[in-house]
Amino acid sequence: DALRYFLTTGSAPGQDIRYMEDKVIASSNYLNKIWNSARFVLVSLGDNFVEEKIDYTKLRPMELDILSKLNKTIENYETYMDKYEYSLASNYLYNFVYDDFCSNYLEMSKVSLNGSDEEYKNVVKNVLVAVLKDIIIMIHPFAPFITEELYLALPTHLESIMLEKFVSTRELPSVDLSEVEVLYKMISDIRNYKVTNKIAPNQKLDFEIETNKELFASFEEYFSRFAFANKLSIVKSSSSKGIKFVYTDFTLYIEDGVSDEEKEAKKAKDIAYLESEIDRCKKMLSNPNFVNKAPKEKVDLERNKLSELEAKLANLK
């Protein structure tokens, strides 16, 4: 399956293709991602799950968002499959699987699956099964063996995936889902902020969101869980001096508990360290004995290191 996926998605009509082991491995990793996501969904269903028809008019924003993105993926997939442009078709599906389904919705669904609303918990399970089934059917032409195995593990299935109808888009209610995108972007920005500032991923921080919009139910619950919020305030007008991130109709403030004086002291310390390292690199590279006698790889390494240090220093300043 991994080899087949690589061959069908890594070539263009009429062109030869060079075999690349790393791309076959990447294909295997992608299929493994689908396998693991399917295992999560199937385990989450429980023993007494019965698949039911989804009432799309009663879905909440998170479920409507993933189904809306699935609709767009199906449209793009079919457009390029009809043109025999398999690489482009699979690329849309790949992005949906990795970004929208696995990285975002699967994680968010845990809030509902672990919640107390049993009725809606069952709705989320049906959405998970529906999305997973469509993914399996769309990836089937590229990877028929793993998809047959996964299809037969679904709660409701025919004798073979080959007898199944192909995917089609769903009629969804027209709802503004921009808040869902903002929620995902906020969580991503907070994670990047923590990495940049060497803060532990699970470190709890205080947040304030300034907006005039009425947030959908569970917005605060999703945010607090995945941003590791110690305290979250939703206000119409903010006077916060925290780190600011601006979005359409929203402004996020991060209060990391570190004073401006402490931040400036740390910055000054980092600048001093970088300047001393840059000075050391320049002395080495200006030394004829080092440049002429050291291995070329060692000299290139120092030059690259100098460029990186100078870039970091410029960024800090």
PDB file of N, CA and C in Angstrom, residues 228-285:
ATOM      1  N   PHE A 228      -4.494  25.228  28.152  1.00  0.00           N
ATOM      2  CA  PHE A 228      -4.069  25.078  29.548  1.00  0.00           C
ATOM      3  C   PHE A 228      -4.245  26.408  30.284  1.00  0.00           C
ATOM      4  N   ALA A 229      -5.494  26.854  30.291  1.00  0.00           N
ATOM      5  CA  ALA A 229      -5.801  28.148  30.908  1.00  0.00           C
ATOM      6  C   ALA A 229      -5.955  28.012  32.419  1.00  0.00           C
ATOM      7  N   ASN A 230      -5.210  28.803  33.145  1.00  0.00           N
ATOM      8  CA  ASN A 230      -5.390  28.899  34.594  1.00  0.00           C
ATOM      9  C   ASN A 230      -6.605  29.774  34.881  1.00  0.00           C
ATOM     10  N   LYS A 231      -6.744  30.826  34.056  1.00  0.00           N
ATOM     11  CA  LYS A 231      -7.878  31.735  34.194  1.00  0.00           C
ATOM     12  C   LYS A 231      -8.181  32.312  32.814  1.00  0.00           C
ATOM     13  N   LEU A 232      -9.466  32.350  32.460  1.00  0.00           N
ATOM     14  CA  LEU A 232      -9.881  32.902  31.177  1.00  0.00           C
ATOM     15  C   LEU A 232     -10.990  33.914  31.409  1.00  0.00           C
ATOM     16  N   SER A 233     -10.778  35.132  30.892  1.00  0.00           N
ATOM     17  CA  SER A 233     -11.792  36.181  31.010  1.00  0.00           C
ATOM     18  C   SER A 233     -12.229  36.596  29.610  1.00  0.00           C
ATOM     19  N   ILE A 234     -13.537  36.695  29.409  1.00  0.00           N
ATOM     20  CA  ILE A 234     -14.096  37.181  28.146  1.00  0.00           C
ATOM     21  C   ILE A 234     -14.654  38.568  28.411  1.00  0.00           C
ATOM     22  N   VAL A 235     -14.098  39.595  27.762  1.00  0.00           N
ATOM     23  CA  VAL A 235     -14.505  40.982  28.030  1.00  0.00           C
ATOM     24  C   VAL A 235     -14.788  41.714  26.727  1.00  0.00           C
ATOM     25  N   LYS A 236     -15.529  42.798  26.824  1.00  0.00           N
ATOM     26  CA  LYS A 236     -15.814  43.620  25.642  1.00  0.00           C
ATOM     27  C   LYS A 236     -14.776  44.712  25.454  1.00  0.00           C
ATOM     28  N   SER A 237     -14.110  45.082  26.543  1.00  0.00           N
ATOM     29  CA  SER A 237     -13.054  46.088  26.469  1.00  0.00           C
ATOM     30  C   SER A 237     -11.957  45.709  27.459  1.00  0.00           C
ATOM     31  N   SER A 238     -10.718  45.625  26.968  1.00  0.00           N
ATOM     32  CA  SER A 238      -9.627  45.146  27.818  1.00  0.00           C
ATOM     33  C   SER A 238      -8.600  46.250  28.070  1.00  0.00           C
ATOM     34  N   SER A 239      -8.022  46.199  29.259  1.00  0.00           N
ATOM     35  CA  SER A 239      -6.916  47.102  29.603  1.00  0.00           C
ATOM     36  C   SER A 239      -5.657  46.286  29.887  1.00  0.00           C
ATOM     37  N   SER A 240      -5.669  45.049  29.460  1.00  0.00           N
ATOM     38  CA  SER A 240      -4.555  44.145  29.734  1.00  0.00           C
ATOM     39  C   SER A 240      -3.268  44.623  29.059  1.00  0.00           C
ATOM     40  N   LYS A 241      -2.144  44.389  29.728  1.00  0.00           N
ATOM     41  CA  LYS A 241      -0.834  44.709  29.180  1.00  0.00           C
ATOM     42  C   LYS A 241      -0.083  43.436  28.764  1.00  0.00           C
ATOM     43  N   GLY A 242      -0.852  42.345  28.648  1.00  0.00           N
ATOM     44  CA  GLY A 242      -0.244  41.077  28.265  1.00  0.00           C
ATOM     45  C   GLY A 242       0.148  41.041  26.796  1.00  0.00           C
ATOM     46  N   ILE A 243       0.769  39.944  26.396  1.00  0.00           N
ATOM     47  CA  ILE A 243       1.150  39.750  24.995  1.00  0.00           C
ATOM     48  C   ILE A 243      -0.120  39.669  24.156  1.00  0.00           C
ATOM     49  N   LYS A 244      -0.179  40.450  23.082  1.00  0.00           N
ATOM     50  CA  LYS A 244      -1.418  40.596  22.316  1.00  0.00           C
ATOM     51  C   LYS A 244      -1.368  39.871  20.975  1.00  0.00           C
ATOM     52  N   PHE A 245      -2.435  39.129  20.664  1.00  0.00           N
ATOM     53  CA  PHE A 245      -2.633  38.509  19.355  1.00  0.00           C
ATOM     54  C   PHE A 245      -3.966  38.999  18.818  1.00  0.00           C
ATOM     55  N   VAL A 246      -3.957  39.527  17.598  1.00  0.00           N
ATOM     56  CA  VAL A 246      -5.164  40.132  17.038  1.00  0.00           C
ATOM     57  C   VAL A 246      -5.738  39.256  15.916  1.00  0.00           C
ATOM     58  N   TYR A 247      -7.053  39.025  15.977  1.00  0.00           N
ATOM     59  CA  TYR A 247      -7.770  38.268  14.958  1.00  0.00           C
ATOM     60  C   TYR A 247      -9.001  39.082  14.543  1.00  0.00           C
ATOM     61  N   THR A 248      -9.690  38.634  13.524  1.00  0.00           N
ATOM     62  CA  THR A 248     -10.915  39.310  13.119  1.00  0.00           C
ATOM     63  C   THR A 248     -11.954  39.194  14.229  1.00  0.00           C
ATOM     64  N   ASP A 249     -12.371  40.311  14.766  1.00  0.00           N
ATOM     65  CA  ASP A 249     -13.392  40.386  15.828  1.00  0.00           C
ATOM     66  C   ASP A 249     -12.907  39.897  17.194  1.00  0.00           C
ATOM     67  N   PHE A 250     -11.624  39.523  17.322  1.00  0.00           N
ATOM     68  CA  PHE A 250     -11.109  39.010  18.593  1.00  0.00           C
ATOM     69  C   PHE A 250      -9.705  39.559  18.851  1.00  0.00           C
ATOM     70  N   THR A 251      -9.400  39.769  20.129  1.00  0.00           N
ATOM     71  CA  THR A 251      -8.026  40.062  20.550  1.00  0.00           C
ATOM     72  C   THR A 251      -7.720  39.183  21.761  1.00  0.00           C
ATOM     73  N   LEU A 252      -6.627  38.463  21.676  1.00  0.00           N
ATOM     74  CA  LEU A 252      -6.221  37.569  22.757  1.00  0.00           C
ATOM     75  C   LEU A 252      -5.042  38.178  23.502  1.00  0.00           C
ATOM     76  N   TYR A 253      -5.118  38.173  24.823  1.00  0.00           N
ATOM     77  CA  TYR A 253      -4.020  38.649  25.672  1.00  0.00           C
ATOM     78  C   TYR A 253      -3.511  37.481  26.510  1.00  0.00           C
ATOM     79  N   ILE A 254      -2.200  37.280  26.499  1.00  0.00           N
ATOM     80  CA  ILE A 254      -1.576  36.231  27.307  1.00  0.00           C
ATOM     81  C   ILE A 254      -0.859  36.879  28.477  1.00  0.00           C
ATOM     82  N   GLU A 255      -1.294  36.514  29.675  1.00  0.00           N
ATOM     83  CA  GLU A 255      -0.633  36.984  30.893  1.00  0.00           C
ATOM     84  C   GLU A 255       0.242  35.840  31.396  1.00  0.00           C
ATOM     85  N   ASP A 256       1.547  35.908  31.097  1.00  0.00           N
ATOM     86  CA  ASP A 256       2.410  34.774  31.442  1.00  0.00           C
ATOM     87  C   ASP A 256       3.023  34.878  32.841  1.00  0.00           C
ATOM     88  N   GLY A 257       2.639  35.922  33.592  1.00  0.00           N
ATOM     89  CA  GLY A 257       3.110  36.028  34.968  1.00  0.00           C
ATOM     90  C   GLY A 257       4.539  36.522  35.109  1.00  0.00           C
ATOM     91  N   VAL A 258       5.163  36.885  33.996  1.00  0.00           N
ATOM     92  CA  VAL A 258       6.546  37.375  34.039  1.00  0.00           C
ATOM     93  C   VAL A 258       6.525  38.889  33.861  1.00  0.00           C
ATOM     94  N   SER A 259       7.128  39.626  34.757  1.00  0.00           N
ATOM     95  CA  SER A 259       7.111  41.088  34.694  1.00  0.00           C
ATOM     96  C   SER A 259       7.955  41.579  33.525  1.00  0.00           C
ATOM     97  N   ASP A 260       7.686  42.836  33.115  1.00  0.00           N
ATOM     98  CA  ASP A 260       8.466  43.447  32.030  1.00  0.00           C
ATOM     99  C   ASP A 260       9.942  43.523  32.398  1.00  0.00           C
ATOM    100  N   GLU A 261      10.234  43.788  33.676  1.00  0.00           N
ATOM    101  CA  GLU A 261      11.627  43.879  34.117  1.00  0.00           C
ATOM    102  C   GLU A 261      12.342  42.546  33.960  1.00  0.00           C
ATOM    103  N   GLU A 262      11.638  41.453  34.310  1.00  0.00           N
ATOM    104  CA  GLU A 262      12.228  40.114  34.173  1.00  0.00           C
ATOM    105  C   GLU A 262      12.453  39.759  32.709  1.00  0.00           C
ATOM    106  N   LYS A 263      11.495  40.141  31.852  1.00  0.00           N
ATOM    107  CA  LYS A 263      11.643  39.865  30.422  1.00  0.00           C
ATOM    108  C   LYS A 263      12.832  40.619  29.844  1.00  0.00           C
ATOM    109  N   GLU A 264      12.978  41.892  30.236  1.00  0.00           N
ATOM    110  CA  GLU A 264      14.087  42.688  29.733  1.00  0.00           C
ATOM    111  C   GLU A 264      15.428  42.160  30.239  1.00  0.00           C
ATOM    112  N   ALA A 265      15.446  41.700  31.481  1.00  0.00           N
ATOM    113  CA  ALA A 265      16.681  41.146  32.050  1.00  0.00           C
ATOM    114  C   ALA A 265      17.088  39.881  31.317  1.00  0.00           C
ATOM    115  N   LYS A 266      16.101  39.036  31.017  1.00  0.00           N
ATOM    116  CA  LYS A 266      16.396  37.804  30.281  1.00  0.00           C
ATOM    117  C   LYS A 266      16.867  38.123  28.866  1.00  0.00           C
ATOM    118  N   LYS A 267      16.217  39.103  28.244  1.00  0.00           N
ATOM    119  CA  LYS A 267      16.611  39.484  26.887  1.00  0.00           C
ATOM    120  C   LYS A 267      18.042  40.015  26.862  1.00  0.00           C
ATOM    121  N   ALA A 268      18.384  40.847  27.832  1.00  0.00           N
ATOM    122  CA  ALA A 268      19.742  41.399  27.915  1.00  0.00           C
ATOM    123  C   ALA A 268      20.774  40.282  28.097  1.00  0.00           C
ATOM    124  N   LYS A 269      20.414  39.293  28.902  1.00  0.00           N
ATOM    125  CA  LYS A 269      21.309  38.156  29.133  1.00  0.00           C
ATOM    126  C   LYS A 269      21.507  37.354  27.852  1.00  0.00           C
ATOM    127  N   ASP A 270      20.410  37.125  27.117  1.00  0.00           N
ATOM    128  CA  ASP A 270      20.487  36.369  25.859  1.00  0.00           C
ATOM    129  C   ASP A 270      21.305  37.131  24.809  1.00  0.00           C
ATOM    130  N   ILE A 271      21.125  38.460  24.766  1.00  0.00           N
ATOM    131  CA  ILE A 271      21.870  39.280  23.807  1.00  0.00           C
ATOM    132  C   ILE A 271      23.366  39.225  24.112  1.00  0.00           C
ATOM    133  N   ALA A 272      23.710  39.330  25.391  1.00  0.00           N
ATOM    134  CA  ALA A 272      25.125  39.277  25.787  1.00  0.00           C
ATOM    135  C   ALA A 272      25.755  37.935  25.392  1.00  0.00           C
ATOM    136  N   TYR A 273      25.002  36.852  25.601  1.00  0.00           N
ATOM    137  CA  TYR A 273      25.514  35.526  25.249  1.00  0.00           C
ATOM    138  C   TYR A 273      25.734  35.412  23.738  1.00  0.00           C
ATOM    139  N   LEU A 274      24.744  35.873  22.955  1.00  0.00           N
ATOM    140  CA  LEU A 274      24.858  35.783  21.495  1.00  0.00           C
ATOM    141  C   LEU A 274      26.024  36.626  20.987  1.00  0.00           C
ATOM    142  N   GLU A 275      26.196  37.808  21.556  1.00  0.00           N
ATOM    143  CA  GLU A 275      27.294  38.683  21.120  1.00  0.00           C
ATOM    144  C   GLU A 275      28.647  38.051  21.400  1.00  0.00           C
ATOM    145  N   SER A 276      28.776  37.365  22.552  1.00  0.00           N
ATOM    146  CA  SER A 276      30.047  36.710  22.871  1.00  0.00           C
ATOM    147  C   SER A 276      30.310  35.536  21.930  1.00  0.00           C
ATOM    148  N   GLU A 277      29.250  34.800  21.564  1.00  0.00           N
ATOM    149  CA  GLU A 277      29.400  33.672  20.644  1.00  0.00           C
ATOM    150  C   GLU A 277      29.739  34.156  19.234  1.00  0.00           C
ATOM    151  N   ILE A 278      29.114  35.254  18.833  1.00  0.00           N
ATOM    152  CA  ILE A 278      29.406  35.831  17.515  1.00  0.00           C
ATOM    153  C   ILE A 278      30.861  36.300  17.454  1.00  0.00           C
ATOM    154  N   ASP A 279      31.315  36.933  18.529  1.00  0.00           N
ATOM    155  CA  ASP A 279      32.706  37.393  18.598  1.00  0.00           C
ATOM    156  C   ASP A 279      33.677  36.212  18.507  1.00  0.00           C
ATOM    157  N   ARG A 280      33.339  35.105  19.168  1.00  0.00           N
ATOM    158  CA  ARG A 280      34.188  33.910  19.132  1.00  0.00           C
ATOM    159  C   ARG A 280      34.257  33.340  17.716  1.00  0.00           C
ATOM    160  N   CYS A 281      33.080  33.270  17.042  1.00  0.00           N
ATOM    161  CA  CYS A 281      33.035  32.743  15.667  1.00  0.00           C
ATOM    162  C   CYS A 281      33.844  33.617  14.715  1.00  0.00           C
ATOM    163  N   LYS A 282      33.708  34.922  14.850  1.00  0.00           N
ATOM    164  CA  LYS A 282      34.415  35.838  13.959  1.00  0.00           C
ATOM    165  C   LYS A 282      35.929  35.717  14.136  1.00  0.00           C
ATOM    166  N   LYS A 283      36.367  35.548  15.380  1.00  0.00           N
ATOM    167  CA  LYS A 283      37.809  35.387  15.628  1.00  0.00           C
ATOM    168  C   LYS A 283      38.332  34.111  14.981  1.00  0.00           C
ATOM    169  N   MET A 284      37.559  33.031  15.074  1.00  0.00           N
ATOM    170  CA  MET A 284      37.960  31.772  14.452  1.00  0.00           C
ATOM    171  C   MET A 284      38.036  31.906  12.937  1.00  0.00           C
ATOM    172  N   LEU A 285      37.028  32.556  12.352  1.00  0.00           N
ATOM    173  CA  LEU A 285      36.966  32.662  10.894  1.00  0.00           C
ATOM    174  C   LEU A 285      37.956  33.689  10.332  1.00  0.00           C
TER     175      LEU A 285
END
